[in-house]
Each structure stands twice: as structure tokens, then as C-alpha cells.
Coordinates of C-alpha atoms in Angstrom, one line a residue:
Chain Q
X257 CA 40.1 83.5 -37.4
X258 CA 42.6 81.0 -36.3
X259 CA 43.1 83.2 -33.3
X260 CA 40.0 81.5 -32.0
X261 CA 41.7 78.2 -31.6
X262 CA 45.0 79.8 -30.6
X263 CA 46.8 77.9 -33.3
X264 CA 48.8 79.0 -36.3
X265 CA 47.7 77.4 -39.5
X266 CA 50.8 76.7 -41.5
X267 CA 48.6 75.4 -44.3
X268 CA 46.9 78.7 -44.9
X269 CA 48.8 79.6 -48.0
X270 CA 48.5 76.2 -49.4
X271 CA 44.8 76.2 -48.9
X272 CA 44.5 79.5 -50.8
X273 CA 46.4 78.0 -53.7
X274 CA 44.2 74.9 -53.5
X275 CA 41.1 77.1 -53.8
X276 CA 42.7 78.8 -56.8
X277 CA 43.3 75.5 -58.5
X278 CA 39.7 74.5 -57.7
X279 CA 38.6 77.5 -59.7
X280 CA 41.1 76.7 -62.4
X281 CA 39.9 73.1 -62.8
X282 CA 36.3 74.3 -63.1
X283 CA 37.3 76.9 -65.7
X284 CA 39.4 74.5 -67.7
X285 CA 36.7 71.9 -68.0
X286 CA 34.7 74.7 -69.6
X287 CA 31.9 74.6 -67.1
X288 CA 31.9 78.2 -65.9
X289 CA 33.7 81.5 -66.0
X290 CA 36.2 82.1 -63.2
X291 CA 33.9 84.4 -61.1
X292 CA 31.0 81.8 -61.2
X293 CA 33.5 79.1 -60.3
X294 CA 34.5 81.0 -57.3
X295 CA 30.9 80.8 -56.0
X296 CA 31.2 77.0 -56.3
X297 CA 34.6 76.7 -54.7
X298 CA 34.0 79.0 -51.7
X299 CA 31.2 76.8 -50.3
X300 CA 33.3 73.7 -50.9
X301 CA 36.2 75.3 -49.0
X302 CA 33.8 76.3 -46.2
X303 CA 32.7 72.7 -46.0
X304 CA 36.3 71.5 -46.1
X305 CA 37.2 73.9 -43.3
X306 CA 34.4 72.5 -41.0
X307 CA 35.2 68.9 -41.8
X308 CA 39.0 69.3 -41.5
X309 CA 38.6 71.0 -38.2
X310 CA 36.2 68.5 -36.7
X311 CA 38.2 65.5 -38.0
X312 CA 41.9 66.3 -38.0
X313 CA 42.7 69.7 -36.6
X314 CA 40.6 69.2 -33.5
X315 CA 42.6 66.2 -32.5
X316 CA 45.8 68.2 -32.8
X317 CA 44.7 70.9 -30.3
X318 CA 46.6 70.7 -27.1
X319 CA 48.5 72.7 -24.5
X320 CA 51.6 72.5 -26.6
X321 CA 51.6 74.2 -30.0
X322 CA 53.8 71.3 -31.4
X323 CA 51.1 68.9 -32.7
X324 CA 48.9 71.5 -34.5
X325 CA 52.0 73.0 -36.1
X326 CA 53.2 69.7 -37.3
X327 CA 49.8 68.7 -38.6
X328 CA 49.1 71.9 -40.5
X329 CA 52.6 71.9 -41.9
X330 CA 52.0 68.3 -43.0
X331 CA 48.8 69.4 -44.7
X332 CA 50.6 72.2 -46.5
X333 CA 53.2 69.8 -47.9
X334 CA 50.5 67.3 -48.9
X335 CA 48.5 70.0 -50.7
X336 CA 51.6 71.4 -52.4
X337 CA 52.7 68.1 -53.7
X338 CA 49.3 66.9 -54.7
X339 CA 49.0 70.0 -56.9
X340 CA 52.5 69.5 -58.3
X341 CA 51.7 66.0 -59.2
X342 CA 48.2 66.6 -60.7
X343 CA 48.6 70.2 -62.1
X344 CA 52.2 70.6 -63.1
X345 CA 54.5 73.3 -61.8
X346 CA 53.5 75.9 -64.4
X347 CA 52.6 79.4 -63.4
X348 CA 48.8 79.9 -63.8
X349 CA 46.7 83.0 -64.0
X350 CA 43.0 83.8 -64.2
X351 CA 41.7 86.2 -66.6
X352 CA 38.5 88.2 -65.9
X353 CA 38.5 89.9 -69.4
X354 CA 38.3 93.6 -69.3
X355 CA 38.5 93.7 -65.5
X356 CA 42.2 92.6 -65.6
X357 CA 43.5 95.9 -66.9
X358 CA 40.6 98.3 -66.2
X359 CA 41.5 101.4 -64.2
X360 CA 40.0 104.5 -62.9
X361 CA 41.8 107.8 -63.5
X362 CA 41.8 110.1 -60.6
X363 CA 42.6 113.8 -60.8
X364 CA 46.3 114.3 -61.0
X365 CA 46.6 111.4 -63.5
X366 CA 46.7 108.8 -60.8
X367 CA 45.4 105.5 -62.0
X368 CA 43.9 102.9 -59.8
X369 CA 43.2 99.4 -61.0
X370 CA 39.6 98.4 -60.7
X371 CA 40.2 94.8 -59.7
X372 CA 42.6 95.7 -56.8
X373 CA 40.1 98.3 -55.7
X374 CA 37.3 95.7 -55.6
X375 CA 39.6 93.3 -53.6
X376 CA 40.3 96.0 -51.1
X377 CA 36.6 96.9 -50.8
X378 CA 35.8 93.2 -50.3
X379 CA 38.6 92.9 -47.6
X380 CA 37.2 96.0 -45.8
X381 CA 33.7 94.7 -46.1
X382 CA 34.6 91.2 -44.9
X383 CA 36.6 92.6 -42.0
X384 CA 33.8 95.0 -41.0
X385 CA 31.2 92.3 -41.1
X386 CA 33.4 89.9 -39.2
X387 CA 34.1 92.4 -36.4
X388 CA 30.5 93.4 -36.2
X389 CA 29.4 89.8 -36.0
X390 CA 32.1 89.1 -33.4
X391 CA 31.0 92.0 -31.3
X392 CA 27.3 92.1 -31.5
X393 CA 25.8 88.7 -32.3
X394 CA 25.1 85.6 -30.2
X395 CA 27.4 83.7 -32.5
X396 CA 30.2 86.3 -32.0
X397 CA 29.8 86.1 -28.2
X398 CA 30.0 82.3 -28.4
X399 CA 33.2 82.4 -30.5
X400 CA 34.8 84.8 -28.1
X401 CA 33.8 82.8 -25.1
X402 CA 35.1 79.5 -26.5
X403 CA 38.3 81.2 -27.5
X404 CA 38.9 82.5 -24.0
X405 CA 38.0 79.4 -22.1
X406 CA 36.5 76.4 -23.9
X407 CA 35.9 74.4 -20.8
X408 CA 33.8 77.1 -19.0
X409 CA 32.0 77.9 -22.2
X410 CA 31.0 74.3 -22.7
X411 CA 29.6 74.3 -19.1
X412 CA 27.1 76.9 -20.2
X413 CA 25.9 74.8 -23.1
X414 CA 28.2 75.9 -25.9
X415 CA 29.8 73.2 -28.1
X416 CA 33.4 74.4 -28.5
X417 CA 34.2 71.8 -31.2
X418 CA 31.2 73.0 -33.3
X419 CA 32.3 76.7 -32.8
X420 CA 35.8 75.8 -33.8
X421 CA 34.5 74.1 -36.9
X422 CA 32.5 77.2 -37.8
X423 CA 35.4 79.4 -37.2
X424 CA 37.6 77.2 -39.4
X425 CA 34.8 77.2 -42.1
X426 CA 34.8 81.0 -42.2
X427 CA 38.6 81.2 -42.3
X428 CA 38.7 78.7 -45.2
X429 CA 36.0 80.5 -47.1
X430 CA 37.9 83.8 -46.8
X431 CA 41.2 82.2 -47.7
X432 CA 39.5 80.8 -50.9
X433 CA 38.5 84.3 -51.9
X434 CA 42.1 85.4 -51.2
X435 CA 43.5 82.6 -53.2
X436 CA 41.3 83.6 -56.1
X437 CA 42.1 87.3 -55.9
X438 CA 45.8 86.5 -55.8
X439 CA 45.3 84.2 -58.8
X440 CA 43.9 87.1 -60.8
X441 CA 46.4 89.7 -59.6
X442 CA 49.7 87.9 -59.6
X443 CA 49.1 84.3 -60.8
X444 CA 50.0 81.2 -58.9
X445 CA 51.7 77.8 -59.0
X446 CA 51.6 74.9 -56.6
X447 CA 54.4 76.3 -54.4
X448 CA 53.1 79.9 -54.2
X449 CA 51.3 79.1 -51.0
X450 CA 54.6 79.4 -49.1
X451 CA 54.9 83.1 -50.0
X452 CA 51.3 83.8 -49.3
X453 CA 51.6 82.3 -45.8
X454 CA 54.7 84.4 -45.2
X455 CA 53.1 87.6 -46.4
X456 CA 50.0 86.9 -44.3
X457 CA 52.1 86.2 -41.3
X458 CA 54.1 89.4 -41.7
X459 CA 51.0 91.4 -42.1
X460 CA 49.6 89.9 -38.9
X461 CA 52.8 90.7 -36.9
X462 CA 53.2 94.2 -38.3
X463 CA 49.6 95.0 -37.6
X464 CA 49.6 93.4 -34.1
X465 CA 48.6 89.9 -33.1
X466 CA 44.9 89.4 -32.6
X467 CA 43.7 92.7 -34.1
X468 CA 41.5 92.4 -37.2
X469 CA 42.0 96.0 -38.3
X470 CA 45.7 95.9 -37.4
X471 CA 46.0 93.0 -39.9
X472 CA 44.5 95.2 -42.6
X473 CA 46.8 98.0 -41.8
X474 CA 49.8 95.6 -41.8
X475 CA 48.8 94.2 -45.2
X476 CA 48.6 97.7 -46.6
X477 CA 52.1 98.7 -45.2
X478 CA 53.6 95.4 -46.5
X479 CA 52.0 95.9 -49.9
X480 CA 53.1 99.5 -50.2
X481 CA 56.7 98.7 -49.2
X482 CA 56.9 95.8 -51.6
X483 CA 55.4 97.9 -54.5
X484 CA 57.7 100.9 -53.8
X485 CA 60.8 98.6 -53.6
X486 CA 59.8 96.9 -56.8
X487 CA 59.8 100.3 -58.5
X488 CA 63.5 100.6 -57.8
X489 CA 64.5 97.1 -58.4
X490 CA 62.0 94.4 -59.4
X491 CA 64.0 91.7 -57.6
X492 CA 63.8 93.6 -54.3
X493 CA 60.2 93.4 -53.5
X494 CA 60.2 90.2 -51.4
X495 CA 63.4 91.2 -49.5
X496 CA 62.0 94.7 -48.8
X497 CA 58.9 93.2 -47.3
X498 CA 60.9 90.8 -45.1
X499 CA 63.2 93.6 -43.9
X500 CA 60.3 95.8 -42.9
X501 CA 58.8 92.9 -41.0
X502 CA 62.1 92.3 -39.2
X503 CA 62.4 96.0 -38.4
X504 CA 58.9 95.9 -36.8
X505 CA 60.0 92.8 -34.9
X506 CA 63.0 94.7 -33.5
X507 CA 61.4 98.0 -32.7
X508 CA 57.7 97.4 -32.4
X509 CA 57.3 93.7 -31.6
X510 CA 53.7 94.1 -30.5
X511 CA 52.7 95.6 -33.9
X512 CA 50.8 98.7 -34.6
X513 CA 47.6 98.0 -32.9
X514 CA 48.0 96.3 -29.5
X515 CA 45.0 94.3 -28.4
X516 CA 43.7 95.2 -25.0
X517 CA 45.2 92.7 -22.6
X518 CA 42.8 89.9 -21.6
X519 CA 44.0 89.1 -18.2
Chain N
X258 CA 75.3 44.8 -3.5
X259 CA 73.7 46.3 -0.5
X260 CA 70.2 46.0 -1.8
X261 CA 68.3 42.8 -2.4
X262 CA 66.5 42.0 -5.6
X263 CA 63.1 43.4 -4.7
X264 CA 64.1 46.9 -3.5
X265 CA 63.7 49.8 -5.9
X266 CA 66.8 51.3 -7.2
X267 CA 67.6 54.3 -9.3
X268 CA 69.9 53.8 -12.2
X269 CA 71.1 55.4 -15.4
X270 CA 72.8 52.5 -17.1
X271 CA 70.8 49.3 -17.6
X272 CA 71.4 46.4 -20.0
X273 CA 69.7 48.2 -22.9
X274 CA 71.9 51.3 -22.6
X275 CA 75.1 49.3 -22.2
X276 CA 74.1 47.2 -25.2
X277 CA 73.2 50.4 -27.0
X278 CA 76.6 52.0 -26.4
X279 CA 78.3 48.8 -27.4
X280 CA 76.3 48.6 -30.6
X281 CA 77.0 52.2 -31.4
X282 CA 80.8 51.7 -31.1
X283 CA 80.7 48.6 -33.3
X284 CA 78.4 50.4 -35.8
X285 CA 80.7 53.4 -36.1
X286 CA 83.7 51.1 -36.8
X287 CA 81.7 49.1 -39.3
X288 CA 80.5 52.3 -41.0
X289 CA 84.1 53.6 -41.0
X290 CA 85.4 50.7 -43.1
X291 CA 82.3 50.3 -45.2
X292 CA 83.5 52.5 -48.2
X293 CA 86.1 49.8 -48.9
X294 CA 83.5 47.2 -49.4
X295 CA 80.4 48.8 -51.0
X296 CA 80.0 50.4 -54.5
X297 CA 80.8 54.1 -54.6
X298 CA 77.1 54.9 -55.4
X299 CA 76.1 53.4 -52.0
X300 CA 78.8 55.5 -50.3
X301 CA 77.3 58.6 -51.8
X302 CA 73.8 57.5 -50.7
X303 CA 75.0 56.9 -47.2
X304 CA 76.5 60.4 -47.0
X305 CA 72.9 61.6 -47.5
X306 CA 71.8 59.4 -44.7
X307 CA 74.3 61.0 -42.4
X308 CA 73.1 64.5 -43.5
X309 CA 69.5 63.5 -42.6
X310 CA 70.5 62.1 -39.2
X311 CA 72.5 65.3 -38.4
X312 CA 69.5 67.5 -39.4
X313 CA 66.9 65.4 -37.7
X314 CA 68.9 65.1 -34.5
X315 CA 69.5 68.8 -34.3
X316 CA 65.9 69.7 -35.1
X317 CA 64.8 67.3 -32.5
X318 CA 67.1 69.0 -30.0
X319 CA 65.4 72.3 -30.9
X320 CA 61.8 71.1 -31.0
X321 CA 61.6 67.9 -29.1
X322 CA 63.8 69.0 -26.1
X323 CA 63.6 72.8 -26.4
X324 CA 60.0 73.2 -27.6
X325 CA 61.0 75.5 -30.5
X326 CA 59.4 74.4 -33.7
X327 CA 61.6 76.0 -36.4
X328 CA 60.9 75.8 -40.1
X329 CA 63.8 77.9 -40.8
X330 CA 66.8 75.7 -40.2
X331 CA 67.5 75.8 -43.9
X332 CA 69.0 79.2 -43.2
X333 CA 72.0 77.5 -41.6
X334 CA 72.1 74.7 -44.2
X335 CA 72.4 77.4 -46.8
X336 CA 74.9 79.4 -44.8
X337 CA 77.0 76.2 -44.2
X338 CA 77.0 75.3 -47.9
X339 CA 77.9 78.8 -48.9
X340 CA 80.5 78.9 -46.1
X341 CA 82.3 76.0 -47.9
X342 CA 82.0 78.0 -51.2
X343 CA 83.6 81.0 -49.6
X344 CA 86.2 79.4 -47.3
X345 CA 87.2 76.4 -49.4
X346 CA 86.1 77.4 -52.9
X347 CA 87.1 81.0 -53.1
X348 CA 89.7 81.3 -50.3
X349 CA 91.3 77.9 -51.1
X350 CA 91.1 76.6 -47.6
X351 CA 91.1 72.8 -47.0
X352 CA 87.5 71.6 -47.3
X353 CA 87.6 69.2 -44.3
X354 CA 89.1 71.8 -42.0
X355 CA 86.5 74.2 -43.2
X356 CA 83.6 72.1 -41.9
X357 CA 84.2 72.9 -38.2
X358 CA 84.9 76.5 -39.0
X359 CA 81.7 76.8 -40.9
X360 CA 79.7 75.1 -38.2
X361 CA 81.1 77.4 -35.5
X362 CA 80.4 80.4 -37.8
X363 CA 76.8 79.3 -38.2
X364 CA 76.4 78.9 -34.4
X365 CA 77.7 82.4 -33.9
X366 CA 75.4 83.8 -36.5
X367 CA 72.5 82.1 -34.8
X368 CA 73.1 84.2 -31.7
X369 CA 71.9 87.6 -33.1
X370 CA 69.2 85.7 -35.0
X371 CA 67.9 84.3 -31.7
X372 CA 67.3 87.8 -30.4
X373 CA 65.0 88.4 -33.4
X374 CA 63.3 85.0 -33.5
X375 CA 62.8 84.7 -29.7
X376 CA 60.4 87.7 -29.8
X377 CA 58.0 85.3 -31.3
X378 CA 56.6 82.1 -29.8
X379 CA 54.9 78.9 -30.9
X380 CA 53.7 79.1 -34.5
X381 CA 54.8 82.6 -35.0
X382 CA 58.3 81.6 -34.1
X383 CA 58.1 78.9 -36.7
X384 CA 57.1 81.2 -39.5
X385 CA 59.5 83.9 -38.2
X386 CA 62.4 81.5 -38.6
X387 CA 61.2 80.8 -42.1
X388 CA 61.2 84.5 -43.0
X389 CA 64.7 84.8 -41.7
X390 CA 65.8 81.9 -43.9
X391 CA 64.2 83.6 -46.9
X392 CA 66.1 86.8 -46.1
X393 CA 69.3 84.8 -46.1
X394 CA 68.4 83.3 -49.5
X395 CA 67.4 86.6 -51.0
X396 CA 70.6 88.3 -49.7
X397 CA 72.8 85.5 -50.9
X398 CA 71.5 85.6 -54.5
X399 CA 72.4 89.3 -54.7
X400 CA 76.1 88.4 -54.7
X401 CA 77.2 87.6 -58.2
X402 CA 80.5 86.3 -56.7
X403 CA 78.5 83.5 -55.1
X404 CA 76.8 82.6 -58.3
X405 CA 73.7 84.8 -57.8
X406 CA 70.4 83.0 -58.3
X407 CA 71.8 80.1 -60.4
X408 CA 74.3 78.7 -57.9
X409 CA 78.0 78.0 -58.0
X410 CA 80.1 74.9 -58.1
X411 CA 82.8 74.0 -55.5
X412 CA 86.2 73.1 -56.9
X413 CA 86.9 69.5 -55.8
X414 CA 89.9 68.8 -53.5
X415 CA 93.1 68.7 -55.4
X416 CA 95.2 65.6 -55.6
X417 CA 92.3 63.2 -54.7
X418 CA 90.5 61.1 -57.3
X419 CA 86.7 61.0 -57.6
X420 CA 86.1 57.8 -55.5
X421 CA 88.4 58.9 -52.7
X422 CA 86.7 62.3 -52.7
X423 CA 83.2 60.7 -52.2
X424 CA 84.7 58.5 -49.5
X425 CA 86.2 61.5 -47.8
X426 CA 82.8 63.2 -47.8
X427 CA 81.3 60.0 -46.3
X428 CA 83.9 59.9 -43.5
X429 CA 83.4 63.6 -42.8
X430 CA 79.6 62.9 -42.6
X431 CA 80.2 59.9 -40.2
X432 CA 82.4 62.0 -37.9
X433 CA 79.9 64.9 -37.8
X434 CA 77.0 62.5 -37.2
X435 CA 78.8 60.9 -34.3
X436 CA 79.8 64.3 -32.8
X437 CA 76.2 65.7 -33.2
X438 CA 74.6 62.6 -31.6
X439 CA 77.1 62.5 -28.8
X440 CA 76.6 66.2 -28.2
X441 CA 72.8 65.8 -28.0
X442 CA 73.1 62.9 -25.7
X443 CA 75.4 64.8 -23.4
X444 CA 73.1 67.9 -23.6
X445 CA 70.0 65.9 -22.8
X446 CA 71.5 64.4 -19.7
X447 CA 73.1 67.7 -18.5
X448 CA 71.6 70.4 -16.4
X449 CA 71.0 72.3 -19.6
X450 CA 68.9 69.4 -21.0
X451 CA 66.8 69.2 -17.8
X452 CA 66.3 72.9 -17.8
X453 CA 65.2 72.7 -21.4
X454 CA 62.6 70.0 -20.9
X455 CA 61.3 71.8 -17.9
X456 CA 61.1 75.0 -19.8
X457 CA 59.3 73.2 -22.7
X458 CA 56.8 71.5 -20.5
X459 CA 56.0 74.4 -18.1
X460 CA 57.9 77.6 -18.9
X461 CA 56.5 79.7 -16.0
X462 CA 57.1 77.0 -13.4
X463 CA 60.6 76.4 -14.7
X464 CA 61.4 80.1 -14.6
X465 CA 60.2 80.4 -11.1
X466 CA 62.4 77.5 -9.9
X467 CA 65.4 79.5 -11.1
X468 CA 66.0 78.2 -14.6
X469 CA 67.2 80.8 -17.1
X470 CA 64.8 79.6 -19.7
X471 CA 65.8 82.1 -22.4
X472 CA 69.5 81.3 -21.9
X473 CA 68.9 77.6 -22.2
X474 CA 66.9 78.0 -25.4
X475 CA 69.5 80.3 -26.9
X476 CA 72.3 77.9 -26.3
X477 CA 70.3 75.1 -28.0
X478 CA 69.3 77.4 -30.8
X479 CA 73.0 78.1 -31.5
X480 CA 74.0 74.4 -31.3
X481 CA 71.2 73.5 -33.7
X482 CA 72.3 76.2 -36.0
X483 CA 75.9 74.9 -35.9
X484 CA 74.7 71.4 -36.6
X485 CA 72.6 72.5 -39.6
X486 CA 75.6 74.5 -40.8
X487 CA 77.8 71.4 -40.7
X488 CA 75.1 69.5 -42.6
X489 CA 75.1 72.3 -45.2
X490 CA 78.8 72.1 -45.5
X491 CA 78.6 68.4 -46.0
X492 CA 76.0 68.9 -48.7
X493 CA 78.4 71.3 -50.5
X494 CA 81.3 69.0 -50.2
X495 CA 79.5 65.9 -51.3
X496 CA 77.6 67.5 -54.3
X497 CA 80.2 70.1 -55.2
X498 CA 77.3 72.3 -56.4
X499 CA 75.4 74.8 -54.3
X500 CA 72.2 76.2 -55.6
X501 CA 70.3 78.8 -53.5
X502 CA 66.9 77.4 -54.0
X503 CA 68.1 73.9 -53.1
X504 CA 70.2 74.7 -50.0
X505 CA 67.8 77.4 -48.7
X506 CA 64.7 75.4 -49.6
X507 CA 61.9 74.9 -47.1
X508 CA 61.8 71.2 -48.1
X509 CA 64.7 70.6 -45.7
X510 CA 62.4 71.7 -42.9
X511 CA 59.7 69.4 -44.2
X512 CA 62.3 66.5 -44.3
X513 CA 63.5 67.2 -40.7
X514 CA 59.9 67.4 -39.4
X515 CA 58.7 64.3 -41.1
X516 CA 61.8 62.3 -40.0
X517 CA 61.5 63.4 -36.4
X518 CA 57.8 63.0 -36.2
X519 CA 57.8 59.6 -37.8
X520 CA 60.8 58.4 -35.8
X521 CA 59.7 59.8 -32.5
X522 CA 60.0 63.4 -31.2
X523 CA 61.8 64.0 -28.0
X524 CA 64.0 60.9 -28.0
X525 CA 67.5 60.4 -29.2
X526 CA 66.7 57.1 -31.0
X527 CA 63.6 58.4 -32.8
X528 CA 65.3 60.8 -35.2
X529 CA 67.9 58.2 -36.1
X530 CA 65.2 55.6 -36.9
X531 CA 63.2 58.1 -38.8
X532 CA 66.2 59.2 -40.8
X533 CA 67.1 55.6 -41.7
X534 CA 63.5 55.0 -42.8
X535 CA 63.2 58.3 -44.7
X536 CA 66.4 57.7 -46.5
X537 CA 65.6 54.0 -47.3
X538 CA 62.2 55.0 -48.7
X539 CA 63.8 57.9 -50.7
X540 CA 66.4 55.6 -52.2
X541 CA 63.7 53.1 -53.2
X542 CA 61.0 55.5 -54.3
X543 CA 63.2 58.1 -55.9
X544 CA 61.2 57.9 -59.1
X545 CA 57.9 58.9 -57.5
X546 CA 58.9 62.4 -56.5
X547 CA 55.7 64.2 -55.4
X548 CA 53.8 61.1 -54.5
X549 CA 56.5 60.1 -52.1
X550 CA 56.2 63.4 -50.2
X551 CA 52.4 63.1 -50.2
X552 CA 52.6 59.7 -48.6
X553 CA 55.1 61.0 -46.1
X554 CA 52.9 63.9 -45.3
X555 CA 49.9 61.7 -44.7
X556 CA 52.0 59.3 -42.6
X557 CA 53.4 62.2 -40.6
X558 CA 50.0 63.7 -39.9
X559 CA 48.7 60.3 -38.8
X560 CA 51.7 59.8 -36.5
X561 CA 51.1 63.2 -34.8
X562 CA 47.5 62.4 -34.2
X563 CA 47.6 58.7 -33.3
X564 CA 51.2 57.9 -32.2
X565 CA 52.7 61.1 -30.9
X566 CA 55.8 59.2 -29.8
X567 CA 56.5 58.1 -33.3
X568 CA 58.0 54.7 -34.1
X569 CA 60.3 54.8 -31.1
X570 CA 57.3 55.6 -28.9
X571 CA 55.5 52.5 -30.3
X572 CA 58.5 50.3 -29.7
X573 CA 59.0 51.5 -26.1
X574 CA 55.3 51.6 -25.2
X575 CA 55.5 48.4 -23.2
X576 CA 58.9 48.6 -21.8
X577 CA 61.1 51.7 -21.3
X578 CA 64.2 51.3 -23.3
X579 CA 67.0 53.7 -23.5
X580 CA 69.8 52.8 -25.9
X581 CA 71.4 56.1 -25.0
X582 CA 71.5 56.6 -21.2
X583 CA 70.0 60.0 -20.8
X584 CA 67.7 59.6 -17.9
X585 CA 67.6 57.9 -14.5
X586 CA 65.1 55.2 -14.1
X587 CA 63.4 53.8 -11.0
X588 CA 63.5 50.1 -11.2
X589 CA 61.0 48.2 -9.0
X590 CA 61.7 44.6 -9.9
X591 CA 58.6 43.0 -8.3
X592 CA 56.1 45.3 -10.1
X593 CA 54.5 43.7 -13.1
X594 CA 54.4 46.7 -15.5
X595 CA 57.1 49.2 -14.8
X596 CA 56.7 50.5 -18.4
X597 CA 54.4 53.3 -17.4
X598 CA 56.6 56.2 -18.5
X599 CA 57.5 58.5 -15.6
X600 CA 58.5 61.3 -17.9
X601 CA 59.5 61.6 -21.5
X602 CA 63.2 62.5 -21.7

């Protein structure tokens, strides 16, 4: 969604981890189960996204990418150290009870974890909804118009800053869900946002910049490569992902799905 | 003097830059004899200051002049540190002579890396350099000869006692700092520097006026890699212990960015001021760890938003001051407020 503002949010991974800790705090205090807590944290992150965009990120938007990069990187460092100071550096993990280990057995004795399947379905659903909204609704048209040319869009009555805020809100809400899913699947600690950001970035480049479905495809490729590499040597999974990314950069720098050129 | 007092004139050296050069020379001499007068702990701390200045100055060359925001310079810091491990530690080469070798090697390695990284721009370039740094780290820890994931220690120089060893690391740091700052000053006022700032501010216009934008950026990318490599070598020599997570850590990029942003991006003086401030705060607030970085992060974000020129920008807001003569100025003596910046260097 940050494609709308044409900025790269270096705090994306840190925000996912922040959301995961939000859920963790709610669970720890005994208020709710993790899934219920998610329904509290996501709206909070959505609100945070809007407010942060309107107050801080908006100011950093300019012709040069430098200010927005520095600001989002600063936010990432702030979040990471805030979590380190308040939550300790320990690895944390959510448990959803039976869902953690539940699996479906397909013919041929192939087992598929139920939770990863739910996450995949959610991702497809979210992407599908998003691309439908972007293509067919008034809001989607507004977002695309503001993304292409904020000045002209505002002449026709659109409020670019409000649209940016909404885009950031959606992005923050999705990143909160991602942070939670990662928390169930692999666990997290205050610094795991770095790796999340790198993986997300690699998926975007492999899939092709600006393409929603390309990103999904890129994520799947990256995930499969990492998992297969980990089968041979469990310490290899990160390196294998990076190497695949670099290979794409060398041989297919535009990614798998090239967005139709705008100009 | 052919011109009278009220006619405009174009000049590079003014009283500030002449004073600046004078102060620099005196400062270098004072710093050179300092280890004889201060406790050895301070000498060690000051070596860290030199490392920060080297890193910040070279990152500023990359981002402030070249417009390339890298968060992967730790790739070369790690390479530089492990270069010392290999050349001096394992091959038994003299540590001091190894520093320039390691720096040159890092610069050369940055060349093929630039072909990868330059396929990305803006924020994607930033994260791309980070991925490359991660690859360097992950490959390094696969070599058990280099200590694997737990790191390796560097054998101290033979025939030198501990205090002398710390002082030697300090002097090496001072020399590298002076070389890096001089190099950046010379680059900034050269044709290459002008090409870079032009390419940073308006790449298309720069390219159409005959500037080889990619070449200029590549040269700077290599120089910044060499400087970061030298800093990594200094880290290895002064700490005698190289750990992959420490030398390849992204925290170095965070330090570089905060130092440059707080000091003043795009100037020579800014990164030095920022490094001194960062270092002084770190020495004073060492016990606060995380809170220190949170505070720096908030300060850095505020600076970007409200004082994009950093501390140096605030100092020179009223009057253009260049302690390092990198640009020509038009002086119109009669005008009340000549401080309106014509262009950032």
C-alpha cells in the first residue's frame, strides 16, 4: 500500500513486531485469548497508521526519498529499542491451542498445516479484496488518482492527505495481522522486524514492483526456497532466500509480473 | 585589488575557511600528541570517535552528496574487520600496513556489488544494500576458520605493550580520519562532486548535460566502501575481537544515519559535529542502552522534519560559513543579508 505514497516504509517489519507485542501484552494481562486480542490490536494499528501518516510521515514526503527513508528508519529503531527496553530480548511465541499443530492429510500422505493454510487464504482474500476495491470503487479510483498525481487529484476535490492516511491505515492493519501470523508461526523478538522487512522487500522485488499479485507470487517463491533449503541445512534458509533474491536482481530485475507502464 | 569594496566577487577561501583550515591543522597536531597526556581509557574512547567520524563522513558522501541512502555499509565494516583477521591475524601481516590493503580490497569488492545495488533506487536501494550486507554476514559465519558464528580474536601486535597498542590504534584512527575527511573535501569540490550533487538533485537534467551519473555514483560507492572497510579494520585492531553480529550489525547504519542527520546531511562539518555529539552522549549515557537509542531516534526524526540541515544547518542559517572551502561564494558586501543559501554544497 505504500506504493500509493511512493515511499518505502523501513518501519514495516518493526510495526509488525509492535502489533505482535500488542497482542502479547493483552494476552499476558489475562484479558483475552490471542485471537480476540488481535481484533483489538488491528483497529489500534489502523488508527496509529492514520495518525502517524497525517502527523509525521506526511511531513517527510518530498521529491527526494531521503527524508521519508530517514524518518521511517528512525521509527523502526525507536520501536525496536522501545520493545527491547520494555519487553526484554526473549523470543516470544503465541499459542492458539490445537490450531498450532493441526494438519490436514491429503492423498499421498502430504500434510498441510491448518494454520499456514488459514494465513494463505487470508492473504489471498485480503489481496483479492484490495485489488477489487482499488479497481472498482470510488475509493480505489481516488487512491489511484492521488498516487499518480496528488496535485491534479486535489484540484478535483480529493484530499490527498486524507487518502494517504487511509492508505497507511490499511497498510498498518494488514501488517498487524502479518505480525500476529508470524508470531504464531515462527515466534518473534524485538529485533525480528528487520528480517520481516527484508523478506517482504525481497518478495516485492521478486514479484515485481507495484504488482499486488506479483508480491504474493514472490512471497510463495521466497517461502518455498527457504523451506527447501532448510531441509538440507537448517542454517541455510536465510542465505538461500537472499541468494534467490539476488539472482532475480541480476537476471530479472523487473520481477515476475511487470506493471503496465504508466507513462 | 582591482575591485572596490562594494563590487561583488566570487571567492572560495574566506576568513572562515582559512580559519577552519588553520584550526584543523592545529587540532590534528593536538590530537596526535594527546595519548601522552590523557588516561589510556580516554585514548580508547577517542578511537571510537574517529571510527564514528570516518563512518559518518563516508555515509554522508554516499547519501548527502550522492543521494544514495545505504543501510548496508556494515557489509564493508564487517569485511574490513575480517580482512584484518585474515591478513594480519591468520597470515601474520603487520596490522597497520594491513589497514590500507583492507580498505582498497573493500573498495574493489564494492565495484561488483554496485552493479547489483544500482539496479534498485531510493528505498529499494537502501534495503537491497542491507540484504547484501546480510549475505556477507551469513557467508562469513560459514567459515569455521574465521570463528563461525561466535567470532574470533585478533592476536595483538608482537613486541608492543598494551598501552602502546591502544595508542597505535588511536593514531591509525587519526590518520584514517584525516585522510577520509580530506578525500571527501577534495571530492566535493572536484568535478566529480559537482556531478554528484547535480545527479542527486536532478538526475535526468544532469545526464542530459553530459554527466555520467552512474559512473560518478559508482566511484563514490567504492570510496564509501573503502572508508567503511578502513573503519572496520580499525574496529578489529582496537578491540582485537571480531564478532559477526557486531561488525555486520545494522546498528552501524543506524549510528551513521543518526550522526549525519543530527549533524547536518550534505555538509562536511555536519557529520563531524554529529559524530562528536553522538560519541559524547554515548560515553556519558552508556548505562542507558536502549533508552539512549530511543532518544536518538526521536531526535533524528525531529531533525529530519523540522531542521533538515541538522545542527550545522541551524548554525549556518543566518550566515553561510564554510570551514572547509568546498564551494565558491558570491560576496556582495553592501547587501544586508547575503546568507540566503544559493545552493547546498
